[in-house]
Coordinates of C-alpha atoms in Angstrom, one line a residue:
X80 CA -40.2 87.7 11.4
X81 CA -41.9 91.0 11.6
X82 CA -45.3 91.7 9.9
X83 CA -47.3 94.8 9.5
X84 CA -51.0 94.7 8.6
X85 CA -53.2 97.6 7.7
X86 CA -57.0 97.8 8.0
X87 CA -59.8 100.3 7.8
X88 CA -59.9 101.5 4.2
X89 CA -63.0 101.7 2.1
X90 CA -65.3 103.8 0.0
X91 CA -66.4 107.2 1.3
X92 CA -68.1 110.3 -0.2
X93 CA -66.5 113.7 -0.7
X94 CA -66.1 115.4 2.7
X95 CA -66.3 112.1 4.6
X96 CA -64.0 110.5 7.1
X97 CA -62.1 107.2 7.5
X98 CA -59.7 105.8 10.0
X99 CA -57.0 103.4 8.8
X100 CA -54.8 101.4 11.2
X101 CA -51.8 99.2 11.2
X102 CA -50.4 96.8 13.7
X103 CA -46.8 95.4 13.9
X104 CA -46.4 91.9 15.0
X105 CA -43.7 89.2 15.3
X106 CA -40.3 89.2 16.9
X107 CA -38.7 92.6 17.3
X108 CA -37.0 94.8 19.9
X109 CA -38.4 98.2 19.2
X110 CA -40.5 100.3 16.8
X111 CA -39.1 103.7 15.8
X112 CA -40.7 105.9 13.2
X113 CA -44.1 104.8 11.8
X114 CA -45.4 106.3 8.6
X115 CA -48.3 106.3 6.2
X116 CA -47.7 106.6 2.4
X117 CA -50.1 106.4 -0.5
X118 CA -50.0 105.5 -4.1
X119 CA -52.6 106.5 -6.6
X120 CA -52.9 104.8 -10.0
X121 CA -50.1 106.0 -12.3
X122 CA -48.4 108.0 -9.6
X123 CA -45.4 107.4 -7.3
X124 CA -45.8 106.5 -3.7
X125 CA -45.7 109.6 -1.5
X126 CA -45.4 110.3 2.2
X127 CA -48.7 111.3 3.8
X128 CA -47.7 111.4 7.5
X129 CA -45.1 110.1 9.9
X130 CA -44.8 109.8 13.7
X131 CA -41.7 109.2 15.7
X132 CA -41.5 106.9 18.7
X133 CA -41.5 110.1 20.8
X134 CA -44.7 111.3 19.1
X135 CA -43.4 113.9 16.8
X136 CA -45.6 114.3 13.7
X137 CA -44.9 115.2 10.1
X138 CA -47.5 115.8 7.4
X139 CA -47.5 116.3 3.7
X140 CA -48.7 119.8 2.8
X141 CA -51.7 118.3 0.9
X142 CA -53.1 116.7 4.0
X143 CA -52.2 119.2 6.8
X144 CA -55.3 120.1 8.8
X145 CA -57.3 117.2 7.4
X146 CA -55.4 114.1 8.4
X147 CA -54.1 113.1 11.9
X148 CA -51.6 110.4 12.7
X149 CA -51.3 108.8 16.1
X150 CA -49.8 105.7 17.6
X151 CA -50.3 103.4 20.6
X152 CA -46.9 102.1 21.6
X153 CA -48.4 99.6 24.0
X154 CA -50.3 98.0 21.2
X155 CA -47.6 98.4 18.4
X156 CA -50.3 100.2 16.4
X157 CA -50.5 103.4 14.3
X158 CA -53.6 105.1 13.1
X159 CA -54.3 107.7 10.4
X160 CA -57.5 109.7 10.8
X161 CA -58.6 111.0 7.4
X162 CA -61.2 113.8 7.5
X163 CA -62.6 116.2 4.9
X164 CA -61.7 113.6 2.2
X165 CA -61.3 114.7 -1.4
X166 CA -61.4 112.6 -4.6
X167 CA -57.6 113.2 -5.0
X168 CA -57.1 111.4 -1.7
X169 CA -58.1 108.2 -3.5
X170 CA -55.1 105.8 -3.3
X171 CA -53.8 102.6 -1.7
X172 CA -52.5 103.6 1.7
X173 CA -49.4 101.8 3.0
X174 CA -48.1 101.8 6.5
X175 CA -44.4 101.4 7.3
X176 CA -42.3 101.1 10.4
X177 CA -38.6 101.2 11.3
X178 CA -38.2 98.1 13.5
X179 CA -35.2 96.9 15.4
X180 CA -34.4 93.2 15.7
X181 CA -31.4 91.2 16.8
X182 CA -30.1 91.5 13.3
X183 CA -30.5 95.3 13.0
X184 CA -33.0 98.0 12.0
X185 CA -35.3 97.3 9.1
X186 CA -38.1 99.0 7.3
X187 CA -41.3 96.9 7.2
X188 CA -44.2 97.6 4.9
X189 CA -47.8 96.5 5.0
X190 CA -49.8 95.2 2.1
X191 CA -51.8 98.4 1.7
X192 CA -55.5 99.3 2.1
X193 CA -57.6 101.0 -0.5
X194 CA -59.2 104.3 0.2
X195 CA -61.7 105.6 -2.4
X196 CA -63.4 109.0 -2.3
X197 CA -66.3 109.5 -4.6
X198 CA -67.6 112.9 -5.7

C-alpha cells in the first residue's frame, strides 16, 4: 500500500514564506509526476504546481514567480516553497503522485496541510 503524507503548513503573515513537503512511502516501483493542488473554502481544487520525474516544472499563473516546486527522488519527497504569500493563497494544500506498483499506475493523494495567510 502506498501512502503520501504532507507537512509544513501553518499560519503566516502577508508577504511571508512557507515550505510544504510530502513524502511517498510503502510498496511501489516508481514515482512519476508529483503535484501540489489547493482547495479554498467554497472553491474547487486547483493545480498549483507539478514536477515530472525528469524535473520539468509547471505552475499555475497565479503562483508563477512566487512558488517553487522541487523533488528529491532519492527520498521520495516533493517540496513546495511558497514565497510572497497573499491572503488568496489561503487553502488546504494537497500533494499527489503518480505511482507505479505491480498492479499498475495509480494516483495517490495526501490528507492535505492547511496554509493560512493573514493580512
